Amino acid sequence: MVSAAGAPAPAPPDAGPSVLRDCADAEAYVASVCFKIGPPRLVGVELEWLLHRPSAPEVPPDAAALVTALGPHTPTTLDPSSSALPLPSGSDVTVEPGGQIELASPPLPDLGGLLQAVRADADTLHRLLATQGLRPHLRAADPLRPPVRMLDVPRYRAMEQAFDRLGPHGRSAMCSTAAVQVCIDSGGPDDVASRWAAVHAFGPTLLAAFANSPLMHGRRTGWKSSRWESWQRADPARTVPPPVSDVTGADPAGAWARRVLATPVLVVRRDDGWQVPHGITFADWIKGALPVPPTTADLDYHVSTLFPPVRPHGHLEVRYVDAQPGRRWALPVAVIAALLSDPAVIDQARAACEPAQDRWDDAARHGLADPVLARSAGVLFELADARLPALGAPPWVAHDLADMTERLVLRGLCPADHHARAALSDPAEDIRAPGFADHPEPPEGETS
């Protein structure tokens, strides 16, 4: 670089975290990094599975077996020397605190390509796990085992310490649950507010339709989504849904930034050790509540410790769907992508969900037995089904969506209702019984 006077310009300062001393600056920073504005082109997914050995379902998976099974795909949290190679179609493998396995796809520009790539990587991953006798659970919460943290890393130690102050639910949420997390672009200047409002409006209805965790730790909890219940009780300040007014306003980035600063700090990372403060919000930290002022890097990390139903992360990370049985993980991805694929469809879907848009706990407790949620689910699945051909969805996805709509949604049922009676007296039956979609009949010309 040369200055206007012709002399060499001074080198720019080294890039690094900036110290934050003003809440307004911090809110502006959050708004700019959490909502990346641009055309909505990409979609991705993160899939989590609880693992078990059918011969010993009460025994948790162990780290050594996972390292052996995953080989060069082992994440560095399990083996720091691992090359942590992605799976053949580009998905990364990670491990959650309780030993749940996670597949994180690359973001791709078309739904059909994403679903085919993730299906191939999921099949590869499950074959690797099977070499050590490990199989994925059909449910989104562990029906038998108590929550035991397998990963001993600073982040999860800090989360456990912070959650334990509030009760036992945090350990269950961290170690005994699994989800399907759909990742979509925030959208351009003219549609980001609409997309933000839409994914929240759909939330209770899709939470109910895909609820799949009626048991946890050897008992029936009374919730169709025990996963949702455990996360909501783990640390409400960082997990509960925002007020409807915060997601339907014209400035979603500003509302989110205010929530971020009002949320207690979970952990302070420093070279001499990680500290877990109590009752200090990030705004308090900026105002001097802790000895060393925070930086933008601290704020980035703080954002990663919030777990609301939808988390803006540059893109929008939809987190309210339970893990699904078999290949049915593809259905919430397809439904959400389809509902957001056209402005007219977004408007129709939001209108259908308006009576249900704040019924989060009803959705998690009752599933589609709630008639308000059942009506909105019927409309959403019909709209999604009509949009799938235009999005290039594979035939097996359209087949599975039609099957789920007919066998469950239109009957006021959700995956949690399948084999529920058998599991009442023996939670182990929930593991041994086939899932409603464990081996679905594929459409003509498709292999399962």
PDB file of C-alpha atoms in Angstrom, residues 259-430:
ATOM      1  CA  ARG A 259     -31.016 -10.387  24.262  1.00  0.00           C
ATOM      2  CA  VAL A 260     -27.378 -11.376  23.850  1.00  0.00           C
ATOM      3  CA  LEU A 261     -26.186  -8.572  26.109  1.00  0.00           C
ATOM      4  CA  ALA A 262     -28.902  -9.283  28.697  1.00  0.00           C
ATOM      5  CA  THR A 263     -27.954 -12.966  28.990  1.00  0.00           C
ATOM      6  CA  PRO A 264     -25.650 -14.062  31.841  1.00  0.00           C
ATOM      7  CA  VAL A 265     -22.087 -14.900  30.879  1.00  0.00           C
ATOM      8  CA  LEU A 266     -21.546 -18.656  31.024  1.00  0.00           C
ATOM      9  CA  VAL A 267     -17.753 -18.675  30.958  1.00  0.00           C
ATOM     10  CA  VAL A 268     -14.774 -16.312  30.879  1.00  0.00           C
ATOM     11  CA  ARG A 269     -11.845 -17.825  28.982  1.00  0.00           C
ATOM     12  CA  ARG A 270      -8.422 -16.730  30.144  1.00  0.00           C
ATOM     13  CA  ASP A 271      -4.931 -18.195  29.826  1.00  0.00           C
ATOM     14  CA  ASP A 272      -4.758 -18.914  33.547  1.00  0.00           C
ATOM     15  CA  GLY A 273      -8.002 -20.904  33.491  1.00  0.00           C
ATOM     16  CA  TRP A 274     -11.669 -20.712  32.608  1.00  0.00           C
ATOM     17  CA  GLN A 275     -14.002 -19.077  35.113  1.00  0.00           C
ATOM     18  CA  VAL A 276     -17.773 -19.530  35.456  1.00  0.00           C
ATOM     19  CA  PRO A 277     -19.236 -16.296  36.841  1.00  0.00           C
ATOM     20  CA  HIS A 278     -22.657 -16.200  38.424  1.00  0.00           C
ATOM     21  CA  GLY A 279     -25.410 -13.760  37.504  1.00  0.00           C
ATOM     22  CA  ILE A 280     -23.261 -11.373  35.455  1.00  0.00           C
ATOM     23  CA  THR A 281     -24.708 -10.427  32.078  1.00  0.00           C
ATOM     24  CA  PHE A 282     -22.519  -9.499  29.139  1.00  0.00           C
ATOM     25  CA  ALA A 283     -23.723  -5.911  29.539  1.00  0.00           C
ATOM     26  CA  ASP A 284     -22.547  -6.034  33.160  1.00  0.00           C
ATOM     27  CA  TRP A 285     -19.169  -7.275  31.973  1.00  0.00           C
ATOM     28  CA  ILE A 286     -18.844  -4.351  29.576  1.00  0.00           C
ATOM     29  CA  LYS A 287     -19.726  -1.994  32.434  1.00  0.00           C
ATOM     30  CA  GLY A 288     -16.890  -3.326  34.588  1.00  0.00           C
ATOM     31  CA  ALA A 289     -18.400  -6.175  36.616  1.00  0.00           C
ATOM     32  CA  LEU A 290     -15.305  -8.324  35.930  1.00  0.00           C
ATOM     33  CA  PRO A 291     -11.662  -7.260  36.301  1.00  0.00           C
ATOM     34  CA  VAL A 292     -10.710  -7.526  32.628  1.00  0.00           C
ATOM     35  CA  PRO A 293     -12.974  -5.940  29.978  1.00  0.00           C
ATOM     36  CA  PRO A 294     -14.415  -8.238  27.286  1.00  0.00           C
ATOM     37  CA  THR A 295     -13.343  -8.347  23.663  1.00  0.00           C
ATOM     38  CA  THR A 296     -15.217  -9.082  20.473  1.00  0.00           C
ATOM     39  CA  ALA A 297     -13.773 -12.603  20.692  1.00  0.00           C
ATOM     40  CA  ASP A 298     -15.395 -12.965  24.123  1.00  0.00           C
ATOM     41  CA  LEU A 299     -18.665 -11.736  22.658  1.00  0.00           C
ATOM     42  CA  ASP A 300     -18.455 -14.215  19.777  1.00  0.00           C
ATOM     43  CA  TYR A 301     -17.988 -17.026  22.264  1.00  0.00           C
ATOM     44  CA  HIS A 302     -20.812 -15.752  24.464  1.00  0.00           C
ATOM     45  CA  VAL A 303     -23.188 -15.902  21.475  1.00  0.00           C
ATOM     46  CA  SER A 304     -22.213 -19.553  20.976  1.00  0.00           C
ATOM     47  CA  THR A 305     -23.448 -20.329  24.511  1.00  0.00           C
ATOM     48  CA  LEU A 306     -27.029 -19.229  23.781  1.00  0.00           C
ATOM     49  CA  PHE A 307     -29.350 -22.045  22.684  1.00  0.00           C
ATOM     50  CA  PRO A 308     -32.723 -20.555  21.688  1.00  0.00           C
ATOM     51  CA  PRO A 309     -35.061 -22.260  19.199  1.00  0.00           C
ATOM     52  CA  VAL A 310     -33.484 -20.258  16.356  1.00  0.00           C
ATOM     53  CA  ARG A 311     -29.957 -18.904  16.682  1.00  0.00           C
ATOM     54  CA  PRO A 312     -28.635 -16.357  14.191  1.00  0.00           C
ATOM     55  CA  HIS A 313     -25.098 -17.398  13.445  1.00  0.00           C
ATOM     56  CA  GLY A 314     -24.404 -15.503  10.237  1.00  0.00           C
ATOM     57  CA  HIS A 315     -27.067 -17.833   8.931  1.00  0.00           C
ATOM     58  CA  LEU A 316     -30.203 -18.941  10.819  1.00  0.00           C
ATOM     59  CA  GLU A 317     -29.745 -22.147  12.798  1.00  0.00           C
ATOM     60  CA  VAL A 318     -33.167 -23.741  13.424  1.00  0.00           C
ATOM     61  CA  ARG A 319     -32.799 -25.840  16.575  1.00  0.00           C
ATOM     62  CA  TYR A 320     -36.313 -26.866  17.614  1.00  0.00           C
ATOM     63  CA  VAL A 321     -36.682 -30.227  15.841  1.00  0.00           C
ATOM     64  CA  ASP A 322     -36.100 -33.558  17.595  1.00  0.00           C
ATOM     65  CA  ALA A 323     -33.814 -36.142  15.991  1.00  0.00           C
ATOM     66  CA  GLN A 324     -35.844 -38.415  13.702  1.00  0.00           C
ATOM     67  CA  PRO A 325     -35.811 -42.182  13.087  1.00  0.00           C
ATOM     68  CA  GLY A 326     -34.048 -43.675  10.088  1.00  0.00           C
ATOM     69  CA  ARG A 327     -33.699 -41.452   7.062  1.00  0.00           C
ATOM     70  CA  ARG A 328     -36.558 -39.236   8.224  1.00  0.00           C
ATOM     71  CA  TRP A 329     -34.015 -36.640   9.351  1.00  0.00           C
ATOM     72  CA  ALA A 330     -34.500 -35.342   5.775  1.00  0.00           C
ATOM     73  CA  LEU A 331     -38.127 -34.346   6.338  1.00  0.00           C
ATOM     74  CA  PRO A 332     -37.693 -31.321   8.636  1.00  0.00           C
ATOM     75  CA  VAL A 333     -34.928 -30.089   6.320  1.00  0.00           C
ATOM     76  CA  ALA A 334     -37.197 -30.439   3.297  1.00  0.00           C
ATOM     77  CA  VAL A 335     -40.234 -28.921   5.005  1.00  0.00           C
ATOM     78  CA  ILE A 336     -38.408 -25.839   6.289  1.00  0.00           C
ATOM     79  CA  ALA A 337     -36.590 -25.264   2.987  1.00  0.00           C
ATOM     80  CA  ALA A 338     -39.848 -25.663   1.059  1.00  0.00           C
ATOM     81  CA  LEU A 339     -41.816 -23.289   3.270  1.00  0.00           C
ATOM     82  CA  LEU A 340     -39.138 -20.606   2.884  1.00  0.00           C
ATOM     83  CA  SER A 341     -38.652 -21.073  -0.856  1.00  0.00           C
ATOM     84  CA  ASP A 342     -41.271 -18.596  -2.047  1.00  0.00           C
ATOM     85  CA  PRO A 343     -42.630 -15.360  -0.515  1.00  0.00           C
ATOM     86  CA  ALA A 344     -46.234 -16.370  -1.206  1.00  0.00           C
ATOM     87  CA  VAL A 345     -45.699 -19.700   0.535  1.00  0.00           C
ATOM     88  CA  ILE A 346     -44.097 -17.952   3.505  1.00  0.00           C
ATOM     89  CA  ASP A 347     -47.174 -15.749   3.835  1.00  0.00           C
ATOM     90  CA  GLN A 348     -49.579 -18.709   3.640  1.00  0.00           C
ATOM     91  CA  ALA A 349     -47.567 -20.713   6.143  1.00  0.00           C
ATOM     92  CA  ARG A 350     -47.310 -17.834   8.611  1.00  0.00           C
ATOM     93  CA  ALA A 351     -51.048 -17.253   8.387  1.00  0.00           C
ATOM     94  CA  ALA A 352     -51.725 -20.932   9.095  1.00  0.00           C
ATOM     95  CA  CYS A 353     -49.413 -20.836  12.113  1.00  0.00           C
ATOM     96  CA  GLU A 354     -50.672 -17.603  13.624  1.00  0.00           C
ATOM     97  CA  PRO A 355     -53.048 -19.323  16.108  1.00  0.00           C
ATOM     98  CA  ALA A 356     -50.193 -21.620  17.198  1.00  0.00           C
ATOM     99  CA  GLN A 357     -47.177 -19.318  17.083  1.00  0.00           C
ATOM    100  CA  ASP A 358     -46.685 -19.059  20.862  1.00  0.00           C
ATOM    101  CA  ARG A 359     -47.685 -22.623  21.842  1.00  0.00           C
ATOM    102  CA  TRP A 360     -44.162 -23.947  22.362  1.00  0.00           C
ATOM    103  CA  ASP A 361     -44.795 -25.856  25.585  1.00  0.00           C
ATOM    104  CA  ASP A 362     -48.130 -27.232  24.344  1.00  0.00           C
ATOM    105  CA  ALA A 363     -46.290 -28.500  21.274  1.00  0.00           C
ATOM    106  CA  ALA A 364     -43.576 -30.209  23.309  1.00  0.00           C
ATOM    107  CA  ARG A 365     -45.987 -31.683  25.831  1.00  0.00           C
ATOM    108  CA  HIS A 366     -48.865 -32.798  23.593  1.00  0.00           C
ATOM    109  CA  GLY A 367     -47.490 -32.992  20.048  1.00  0.00           C
ATOM    110  CA  LEU A 368     -50.258 -32.993  17.446  1.00  0.00           C
ATOM    111  CA  ALA A 369     -52.835 -34.134  19.992  1.00  0.00           C
ATOM    112  CA  ASP A 370     -53.282 -30.369  20.404  1.00  0.00           C
ATOM    113  CA  PRO A 371     -55.973 -29.549  17.777  1.00  0.00           C
ATOM    114  CA  VAL A 372     -54.652 -26.044  17.083  1.00  0.00           C
ATOM    115  CA  LEU A 373     -51.213 -27.420  16.276  1.00  0.00           C
ATOM    116  CA  ALA A 374     -52.697 -30.319  14.290  1.00  0.00           C
ATOM    117  CA  ARG A 375     -54.575 -27.906  12.014  1.00  0.00           C
ATOM    118  CA  SER A 376     -51.516 -25.772  11.334  1.00  0.00           C
ATOM    119  CA  ALA A 377     -49.380 -28.878  10.741  1.00  0.00           C
ATOM    120  CA  GLY A 378     -51.784 -30.138   8.082  1.00  0.00           C
ATOM    121  CA  VAL A 379     -51.438 -26.874   6.173  1.00  0.00           C
ATOM    122  CA  LEU A 380     -47.634 -26.716   6.504  1.00  0.00           C
ATOM    123  CA  PHE A 381     -47.107 -30.268   5.274  1.00  0.00           C
ATOM    124  CA  GLU A 382     -49.470 -29.703   2.353  1.00  0.00           C
ATOM    125  CA  LEU A 383     -47.635 -26.521   1.355  1.00  0.00           C
ATOM    126  CA  ALA A 384     -44.247 -28.216   1.669  1.00  0.00           C
ATOM    127  CA  ASP A 385     -45.345 -31.225  -0.361  1.00  0.00           C
ATOM    128  CA  ALA A 386     -46.480 -28.957  -3.196  1.00  0.00           C
ATOM    129  CA  ARG A 387     -43.118 -27.142  -3.305  1.00  0.00           C
ATOM    130  CA  LEU A 388     -40.785 -30.165  -3.227  1.00  0.00           C
ATOM    131  CA  PRO A 389     -40.758 -30.853  -7.010  1.00  0.00           C
ATOM    132  CA  ALA A 390     -39.654 -27.277  -7.745  1.00  0.00           C
ATOM    133  CA  LEU A 391     -36.776 -27.697  -5.276  1.00  0.00           C
ATOM    134  CA  GLY A 392     -35.488 -30.903  -6.848  1.00  0.00           C
ATOM    135  CA  ALA A 393     -36.153 -33.047  -3.788  1.00  0.00           C
ATOM    136  CA  PRO A 394     -35.272 -36.724  -4.369  1.00  0.00           C
ATOM    137  CA  PRO A 395     -38.222 -39.127  -4.840  1.00  0.00           C
ATOM    138  CA  TRP A 396     -37.498 -40.890  -1.542  1.00  0.00           C
ATOM    139  CA  VAL A 397     -37.978 -37.611   0.341  1.00  0.00           C
ATOM    140  CA  ALA A 398     -41.313 -36.893  -1.350  1.00  0.00           C
ATOM    141  CA  HIS A 399     -42.358 -40.492  -0.619  1.00  0.00           C
ATOM    142  CA  ASP A 400     -41.417 -40.228   3.066  1.00  0.00           C
ATOM    143  CA  LEU A 401     -43.103 -36.857   3.477  1.00  0.00           C
ATOM    144  CA  ALA A 402     -46.348 -38.145   1.965  1.00  0.00           C
ATOM    145  CA  ASP A 403     -46.154 -41.233   4.178  1.00  0.00           C
ATOM    146  CA  MET A 404     -45.596 -39.206   7.345  1.00  0.00           C
ATOM    147  CA  THR A 405     -48.380 -36.801   6.413  1.00  0.00           C
ATOM    148  CA  GLU A 406     -50.889 -39.600   5.885  1.00  0.00           C
ATOM    149  CA  ARG A 407     -49.876 -41.940   8.708  1.00  0.00           C
ATOM    150  CA  LEU A 408     -49.150 -39.372  11.396  1.00  0.00           C
ATOM    151  CA  VAL A 409     -49.833 -35.684  10.751  1.00  0.00           C
ATOM    152  CA  LEU A 410     -53.395 -35.985   9.428  1.00  0.00           C
ATOM    153  CA  ARG A 411     -54.214 -38.345  12.298  1.00  0.00           C
ATOM    154  CA  GLY A 412     -52.965 -35.970  14.991  1.00  0.00           C
ATOM    155  CA  LEU A 413     -49.921 -38.133  15.717  1.00  0.00           C
ATOM    156  CA  CYS A 414     -46.169 -37.529  15.886  1.00  0.00           C
ATOM    157  CA  PRO A 415     -43.154 -39.890  16.031  1.00  0.00           C
ATOM    158  CA  ALA A 416     -43.303 -39.892  19.843  1.00  0.00           C
ATOM    159  CA  ASP A 417     -46.619 -41.754  19.665  1.00  0.00           C
ATOM    160  CA  HIS A 418     -45.081 -44.766  17.923  1.00  0.00           C
ATOM    161  CA  HIS A 419     -44.573 -47.781  20.231  1.00  0.00           C
ATOM    162  CA  ALA A 420     -45.460 -45.576  23.196  1.00  0.00           C
ATOM    163  CA  ARG A 421     -47.596 -48.252  24.857  1.00  0.00           C
ATOM    164  CA  ALA A 422     -44.875 -50.902  24.735  1.00  0.00           C
ATOM    165  CA  ALA A 423     -42.420 -48.517  26.365  1.00  0.00           C
ATOM    166  CA  LEU A 424     -44.727 -47.651  29.259  1.00  0.00           C
ATOM    167  CA  SER A 425     -43.815 -50.785  31.198  1.00  0.00           C
ATOM    168  CA  ASP A 426     -40.304 -51.318  29.831  1.00  0.00           C
ATOM    169  CA  PRO A 427     -38.311 -48.381  28.416  1.00  0.00           C
ATOM    170  CA  ALA A 428     -35.905 -50.873  26.825  1.00  0.00           C
ATOM    171  CA  GLU A 429     -38.738 -51.817  24.460  1.00  0.00           C
ATOM    172  CA  ASP A 430     -38.411 -48.353  22.979  1.00  0.00           C
TER     173      ASP A 430
END
